[in-house]
Amino acid sequence: YRRQRQMCIRDRASMSGIPAANRNIIGGERIKSSVHNGPIVIKSGDLPPVPGQIVSGTPTSSRPRVAGVVGGRSNDRERGGFRSRDGQRGGYQGGYQGGQRQGWQGGQQTGGFRRFNGNGQQGGFNRAGGQNGPIGGRPTYNRPGGRPGMGGAPASGSGMDLNQKTAARKGVGRRKEGGDYRSRRDQEVDFQYQQKKKEESKLAAVPKSIDIMENITVSDLAKKMNLKASDIISKLFKMGMMVTINQQIDHETAEIIANEFGCEVHLVSLYDETVIEDEADREEDMVPRAPIVTIMGHVDHGKTKLLDAIRSSDVAGGEFGGITQHIGAYKVNVPGRGDVVFLDTPGHAAFSMMRARGAQVTDIVVLVVAANDGVMPQTREAIDHARAANVPIIVAINKCDLADANPERVMQQLSDIGLVPEEWGGQTLYCRISALKKEGIDDLLDTILLQAEMLELKANPKCRAVGKILESRIDQGRGTVATVIVQKGTLHQGDYYVAGIYPGRVRAMFDDKGQRIQSAGPSTPVEIIGLSDIPSAGDPFQVTEDEKQARMVGAKRQELERLGNSASANKITLENLYDKIKEGEIKDFNVIIKGDVQGSVEALQGTLQKLSTDEIRLNVIRASAGAIIESDITLAAASNALVIGFNVRPTPRAQALAEQEKVEIRKYNIIYDVVDDIKAAMEGMLSPEIREIDCGKAEVREVFRVPKVGLVAGAYILEGKVTRSCYVRVVRDSIQINKDNIRIASLKRFKDDAKEVTAGYECGIGLEDFQDIQKGDTLEFVQMQEVARKLEFDV
């Protein structure tokens, strides 16, 4: 500071061109300069003069004040004398900067030490010579000299403390003009505000609710929520889960993540996730359609006989076309009343899924109950399916011609369930029939049509077709064939569609009579050819706009199903973790199921999988419709599986390969036989149960030591008998002292070997690898018997 002051005084004296005696400055007056011709008036706040000019100041004391020379030792274009390295104007510039221009400033700037605080106010040191700044500090002392910026005290609340002034004078903490002072707290507040705005904009883009399946990948969840995958991953990371963008999470985890963003999650099925928008139905396009009726009931209650009787009445009306058993749907014309579509469902317990699907696509359920049997288990199940589908029920009491028929008892049993007859004040329609004698069939048809009129069934035939898959199979020579019931719209040959998860095109179409047709309207059962694979019975069937949409929807559904299956297979819970630990103790029984139609295959598969027990696990490694082929035999040989053919036969090549690979093929046409044989085979895999059968008891009365033999017990047989094949338990003081049963090494009567010794006789008994025998011990004799074990099945 001292050295800079001396240099400033020296430069002012040399560059001003005015003797020191003549350098008295009178504020605001014209003065002469030896350098410039003419007086110059400089006011504070004006632009700085060129080098060499004198800056006039305002005297603040009685003694003249020497104004600072802005010129002096000028460098380049700068107007300052001692120009600071980061300033633009003269004087001592820099020092402590908190606002825009601070430090020791000369020239036009009004302040010496001047400070802009956070909101732009000036304060601090104000120069004594010259004009005060806009908000100057209070001058505390005036001193002559050419150094600008000496004087002034910090303004109240906006100046610097002593340490800051000292640092400023030493040039410590000099900052650039653009680096205005802002506290860290202000920066943090700004940062938090910006982050909050980002979060609010992100949340604004998140929908209020989304639909997801049981499992979803992180990337798909992010797309549904209009977020980046990194946002989802970071949330999961905070929850302690390390996931990747393509990793799956279950719907519960996805729901937690969505709730963090204020989004509600709805669980949907595979087909809801890939829904195809239907065309809007207009009231003028709606026309009456035929009712779809499903026949349900317990096995052997006469459903098939009833269908035969209805078909015969159709023949009498001249509309005979026949029905193949595997179609399960056909149309009957009632003279003068219209058409009725019937769906057939099996009555066996294994076909519960088929009955449920039948109830979902039907308009009316005809419940067949035998008058001599009454309400049975499958009768109650059929009622539950109909009620779940909200379908009206018509009760047909069959076998009323039998001597032990009791229709009143049947009506009472059904009334207890909730099906009260109309004649008893209820709302359920009852018909008494005899399918065998074809009595009451017309009344039943009239009742069905009356119920249909009350339902006012209508459909739009002008839109794209929508329906359900009733059955699917592989037909020799025609490939994959599916039976479809059209629920709305009209199906045309050549239409592109999606059946379940498989796309296809209608290459050919046949009605229930086997005749080829070009189109099918609402309530029409048809067989279609042209499927890429076998869909499951009950899958939705829907026509698409074009081939591209069909392929896209089918591919998406297949991918979602694959992901769902893999997630279900890999999902670990405490229960299946315990099962995996016990896997070494469980035996596997592998089977391959081939059937004539997909519905029968599903029913058989579901029934057999219920046969698994804690000791034997039944695995269905393949289940499909079609004949038994070579690939089935190859898979069976590799997995040591049994091949079950239900109403199908192996091809000649498959039969030869099975004989070569020693693979067993069992053929059935009744599901009862399949279940019974599989049960017997599973029981045969069990290890037999070992039971102990008591044979006798003896008392040790003496112990003899025989050389090279060891101890021999002289025993008296108290009860039963002892043989050489018996095992021995040694009991002393009512406690068995041997852990394992001991075999008899020798059995003698006197000196002769004996095969058995009965009660009341004495004998000598030598035990195998056991010498701890004492007088008074009791010997219990048992025999081990293997007993075949039985399994407890729920089916």
PDB file of N, CA and C in Angstrom, residues 368-416:
ATOM      1  N   VAL A 368     -80.479 -79.823 -16.715  1.00  0.00           N
ATOM      2  CA  VAL A 368     -81.103 -81.142 -16.786  1.00  0.00           C
ATOM      3  C   VAL A 368     -80.877 -81.862 -15.454  1.00  0.00           C
ATOM      4  N   VAL A 369     -81.951 -82.278 -14.806  1.00  0.00           N
ATOM      5  CA  VAL A 369     -81.875 -82.983 -13.531  1.00  0.00           C
ATOM      6  C   VAL A 369     -82.723 -84.243 -13.638  1.00  0.00           C
ATOM      7  N   ALA A 370     -82.124 -85.386 -13.282  1.00  0.00           N
ATOM      8  CA  ALA A 370     -82.863 -86.652 -13.333  1.00  0.00           C
ATOM      9  C   ALA A 370     -83.869 -86.706 -12.200  1.00  0.00           C
ATOM     10  N   ALA A 371     -85.086 -87.103 -12.526  1.00  0.00           N
ATOM     11  CA  ALA A 371     -86.154 -87.145 -11.519  1.00  0.00           C
ATOM     12  C   ALA A 371     -85.907 -88.204 -10.466  1.00  0.00           C
ATOM     13  N   ASN A 372     -85.111 -89.219 -10.785  1.00  0.00           N
ATOM     14  CA  ASN A 372     -84.868 -90.289  -9.813  1.00  0.00           C
ATOM     15  C   ASN A 372     -83.629 -90.034  -8.954  1.00  0.00           C
ATOM     16  N   ASP A 373     -82.697 -89.165  -9.412  1.00  0.00           N
ATOM     17  CA  ASP A 373     -81.471 -88.890  -8.651  1.00  0.00           C
ATOM     18  C   ASP A 373     -81.558 -87.596  -7.848  1.00  0.00           C
ATOM     19  N   GLY A 374     -82.171 -86.594  -8.413  1.00  0.00           N
ATOM     20  CA  GLY A 374     -82.237 -85.309  -7.734  1.00  0.00           C
ATOM     21  C   GLY A 374     -80.982 -84.485  -7.969  1.00  0.00           C
ATOM     22  N   VAL A 375     -80.748 -83.559  -7.065  1.00  0.00           N
ATOM     23  CA  VAL A 375     -79.624 -82.620  -7.192  1.00  0.00           C
ATOM     24  C   VAL A 375     -78.323 -83.337  -6.822  1.00  0.00           C
ATOM     25  N   MET A 376     -77.315 -83.246  -7.716  1.00  0.00           N
ATOM     26  CA  MET A 376     -76.012 -83.883  -7.536  1.00  0.00           C
ATOM     27  C   MET A 376     -74.920 -82.805  -7.560  1.00  0.00           C
ATOM     28  N   PRO A 377     -73.655 -83.175  -7.276  1.00  0.00           N
ATOM     29  CA  PRO A 377     -72.580 -82.161  -7.201  1.00  0.00           C
ATOM     30  C   PRO A 377     -72.432 -81.307  -8.460  1.00  0.00           C
ATOM     31  N   GLN A 378     -72.435 -81.953  -9.648  1.00  0.00           N
ATOM     32  CA  GLN A 378     -72.281 -81.160 -10.865  1.00  0.00           C
ATOM     33  C   GLN A 378     -73.519 -80.303 -11.161  1.00  0.00           C
ATOM     34  N   THR A 379     -74.647 -80.697 -10.602  1.00  0.00           N
ATOM     35  CA  THR A 379     -75.842 -79.857 -10.728  1.00  0.00           C
ATOM     36  C   THR A 379     -75.640 -78.532  -9.997  1.00  0.00           C
ATOM     37  N   ARG A 380     -75.136 -78.628  -8.785  1.00  0.00           N
ATOM     38  CA  ARG A 380     -74.871 -77.403  -8.029  1.00  0.00           C
ATOM     39  C   ARG A 380     -73.793 -76.550  -8.718  1.00  0.00           C
ATOM     40  N   GLU A 381     -72.784 -77.200  -9.259  1.00  0.00           N
ATOM     41  CA  GLU A 381     -71.720 -76.451  -9.936  1.00  0.00           C
ATOM     42  C   GLU A 381     -72.258 -75.718 -11.157  1.00  0.00           C
ATOM     43  N   ALA A 382     -73.126 -76.391 -11.925  1.00  0.00           N
ATOM     44  CA  ALA A 382     -73.715 -75.746 -13.103  1.00  0.00           C
ATOM     45  C   ALA A 382     -74.550 -74.532 -12.700  1.00  0.00           C
ATOM     46  N   ILE A 383     -75.250 -74.644 -11.588  1.00  0.00           N
ATOM     47  CA  ILE A 383     -76.037 -73.501 -11.105  1.00  0.00           C
ATOM     48  C   ILE A 383     -75.121 -72.332 -10.747  1.00  0.00           C
ATOM     49  N   ASP A 384     -73.999 -72.649 -10.096  1.00  0.00           N
ATOM     50  CA  ASP A 384     -73.045 -71.597  -9.729  1.00  0.00           C
ATOM     51  C   ASP A 384     -72.486 -70.901 -10.969  1.00  0.00           C
ATOM     52  N   HIS A 385     -72.146 -71.675 -12.017  1.00  0.00           N
ATOM     53  CA  HIS A 385     -71.624 -71.080 -13.248  1.00  0.00           C
ATOM     54  C   HIS A 385     -72.666 -70.174 -13.890  1.00  0.00           C
ATOM     55  N   ALA A 386     -73.910 -70.624 -13.936  1.00  0.00           N
ATOM     56  CA  ALA A 386     -74.962 -69.814 -14.556  1.00  0.00           C
ATOM     57  C   ALA A 386     -75.190 -68.522 -13.785  1.00  0.00           C
ATOM     58  N   ARG A 387     -75.172 -68.619 -12.460  1.00  0.00           N
ATOM     59  CA  ARG A 387     -75.374 -67.412 -11.656  1.00  0.00           C
ATOM     60  C   ARG A 387     -74.190 -66.455 -11.800  1.00  0.00           C
ATOM     61  N   ALA A 388     -72.975 -67.007 -11.878  1.00  0.00           N
ATOM     62  CA  ALA A 388     -71.799 -66.151 -12.047  1.00  0.00           C
ATOM     63  C   ALA A 388     -71.856 -65.390 -13.361  1.00  0.00           C
ATOM     64  N   ALA A 389     -72.425 -66.022 -14.402  1.00  0.00           N
ATOM     65  CA  ALA A 389     -72.546 -65.367 -15.704  1.00  0.00           C
ATOM     66  C   ALA A 389     -73.831 -64.558 -15.824  1.00  0.00           C
ATOM     67  N   ASN A 390     -74.649 -64.558 -14.752  1.00  0.00           N
ATOM     68  CA  ASN A 390     -75.920 -63.809 -14.748  1.00  0.00           C
ATOM     69  C   ASN A 390     -76.818 -64.250 -15.912  1.00  0.00           C
ATOM     70  N   VAL A 391     -76.981 -65.565 -16.037  1.00  0.00           N
ATOM     71  CA  VAL A 391     -77.766 -66.150 -17.122  1.00  0.00           C
ATOM     72  C   VAL A 391     -79.015 -66.800 -16.526  1.00  0.00           C
ATOM     73  N   PRO A 392     -80.193 -66.602 -17.120  1.00  0.00           N
ATOM     74  CA  PRO A 392     -81.413 -67.250 -16.608  1.00  0.00           C
ATOM     75  C   PRO A 392     -81.356 -68.761 -16.794  1.00  0.00           C
ATOM     76  N   ILE A 393     -81.993 -69.477 -15.875  1.00  0.00           N
ATOM     77  CA  ILE A 393     -81.964 -70.943 -15.861  1.00  0.00           C
ATOM     78  C   ILE A 393     -83.370 -71.478 -16.108  1.00  0.00           C
ATOM     79  N   ILE A 394     -83.443 -72.461 -17.003  1.00  0.00           N
ATOM     80  CA  ILE A 394     -84.675 -73.235 -17.231  1.00  0.00           C
ATOM     81  C   ILE A 394     -84.383 -74.661 -16.794  1.00  0.00           C
ATOM     82  N   VAL A 395     -85.166 -75.179 -15.867  1.00  0.00           N
ATOM     83  CA  VAL A 395     -84.939 -76.519 -15.339  1.00  0.00           C
ATOM     84  C   VAL A 395     -85.747 -77.519 -16.154  1.00  0.00           C
ATOM     85  N   ALA A 396     -85.033 -78.560 -16.645  1.00  0.00           N
ATOM     86  CA  ALA A 396     -85.688 -79.663 -17.366  1.00  0.00           C
ATOM     87  C   ALA A 396     -85.554 -80.913 -16.499  1.00  0.00           C
ATOM     88  N   ILE A 397     -86.664 -81.340 -15.895  1.00  0.00           N
ATOM     89  CA  ILE A 397     -86.652 -82.542 -15.058  1.00  0.00           C
ATOM     90  C   ILE A 397     -86.838 -83.733 -15.986  1.00  0.00           C
ATOM     91  N   ASN A 398     -85.757 -84.498 -16.155  1.00  0.00           N
ATOM     92  CA  ASN A 398     -85.743 -85.619 -17.101  1.00  0.00           C
ATOM     93  C   ASN A 398     -86.071 -86.936 -16.387  1.00  0.00           C
ATOM     94  N   LYS A 399     -86.321 -87.954 -17.200  1.00  0.00           N
ATOM     95  CA  LYS A 399     -86.605 -89.312 -16.726  1.00  0.00           C
ATOM     96  C   LYS A 399     -87.880 -89.355 -15.873  1.00  0.00           C
ATOM     97  N   CYS A 400     -88.850 -88.552 -16.266  1.00  0.00           N
ATOM     98  CA  CYS A 400     -90.124 -88.565 -15.522  1.00  0.00           C
ATOM     99  C   CYS A 400     -90.944 -89.818 -15.801  1.00  0.00           C
ATOM    100  N   ASP A 401     -90.526 -90.627 -16.799  1.00  0.00           N
ATOM    101  CA  ASP A 401     -91.268 -91.834 -17.136  1.00  0.00           C
ATOM    102  C   ASP A 401     -90.888 -93.013 -16.261  1.00  0.00           C
ATOM    103  N   LEU A 402     -89.830 -92.865 -15.429  1.00  0.00           N
ATOM    104  CA  LEU A 402     -89.387 -93.974 -14.585  1.00  0.00           C
ATOM    105  C   LEU A 402     -90.331 -94.141 -13.392  1.00  0.00           C
ATOM    106  N   ALA A 403     -90.322 -95.386 -12.884  1.00  0.00           N
ATOM    107  CA  ALA A 403     -91.229 -95.691 -11.768  1.00  0.00           C
ATOM    108  C   ALA A 403     -90.812 -94.969 -10.495  1.00  0.00           C
ATOM    109  N   ASP A 404     -89.502 -94.796 -10.272  1.00  0.00           N
ATOM    110  CA  ASP A 404     -89.040 -94.148  -9.039  1.00  0.00           C
ATOM    111  C   ASP A 404     -88.838 -92.652  -9.224  1.00  0.00           C
ATOM    112  N   ALA A 405     -89.378 -92.093 -10.296  1.00  0.00           N
ATOM    113  CA  ALA A 405     -89.234 -90.656 -10.526  1.00  0.00           C
ATOM    114  C   ALA A 405     -90.009 -89.872  -9.476  1.00  0.00           C
ATOM    115  N   ASN A 406     -89.411 -88.789  -9.007  1.00  0.00           N
ATOM    116  CA  ASN A 406     -90.043 -87.953  -7.991  1.00  0.00           C
ATOM    117  C   ASN A 406     -89.758 -86.480  -8.320  1.00  0.00           C
ATOM    118  N   PRO A 407     -90.494 -85.922  -9.299  1.00  0.00           N
ATOM    119  CA  PRO A 407     -90.257 -84.525  -9.683  1.00  0.00           C
ATOM    120  C   PRO A 407     -90.465 -83.528  -8.550  1.00  0.00           C
ATOM    121  N   GLU A 408     -91.407 -83.842  -7.648  1.00  0.00           N
ATOM    122  CA  GLU A 408     -91.665 -82.916  -6.540  1.00  0.00           C
ATOM    123  C   GLU A 408     -90.452 -82.791  -5.630  1.00  0.00           C
ATOM    124  N   ARG A 409     -89.761 -83.903  -5.412  1.00  0.00           N
ATOM    125  CA  ARG A 409     -88.550 -83.852  -4.569  1.00  0.00           C
ATOM    126  C   ARG A 409     -87.460 -83.013  -5.232  1.00  0.00           C
ATOM    127  N   VAL A 410     -87.343 -83.157  -6.564  1.00  0.00           N
ATOM    128  CA  VAL A 410     -86.349 -82.359  -7.290  1.00  0.00           C
ATOM    129  C   VAL A 410     -86.674 -80.874  -7.175  1.00  0.00           C
ATOM    130  N   MET A 411     -87.927 -80.532  -7.321  1.00  0.00           N
ATOM    131  CA  MET A 411     -88.330 -79.134  -7.218  1.00  0.00           C
ATOM    132  C   MET A 411     -88.063 -78.585  -5.822  1.00  0.00           C
ATOM    133  N   GLN A 412     -88.280 -79.423  -4.812  1.00  0.00           N
ATOM    134  CA  GLN A 412     -88.019 -78.980  -3.445  1.00  0.00           C
ATOM    135  C   GLN A 412     -86.530 -78.762  -3.218  1.00  0.00           C
ATOM    136  N   GLN A 413     -85.692 -79.686  -3.728  1.00  0.00           N
ATOM    137  CA  GLN A 413     -84.246 -79.527  -3.569  1.00  0.00           C
ATOM    138  C   GLN A 413     -83.735 -78.267  -4.273  1.00  0.00           C
ATOM    139  N   LEU A 414     -84.233 -78.023  -5.480  1.00  0.00           N
ATOM    140  CA  LEU A 414     -83.800 -76.843  -6.209  1.00  0.00           C
ATOM    141  C   LEU A 414     -84.334 -75.558  -5.573  1.00  0.00           C
ATOM    142  N   SER A 415     -85.504 -75.626  -4.967  1.00  0.00           N
ATOM    143  CA  SER A 415     -86.039 -74.457  -4.267  1.00  0.00           C
ATOM    144  C   SER A 415     -85.168 -74.089  -3.084  1.00  0.00           C
ATOM    145  N   ASP A 416     -84.614 -75.099  -2.415  1.00  0.00           N
ATOM    146  CA  ASP A 416     -83.722 -74.828  -1.291  1.00  0.00           C
ATOM    147  C   ASP A 416     -82.461 -74.107  -1.758  1.00  0.00           C
TER     148      ASP A 416
END
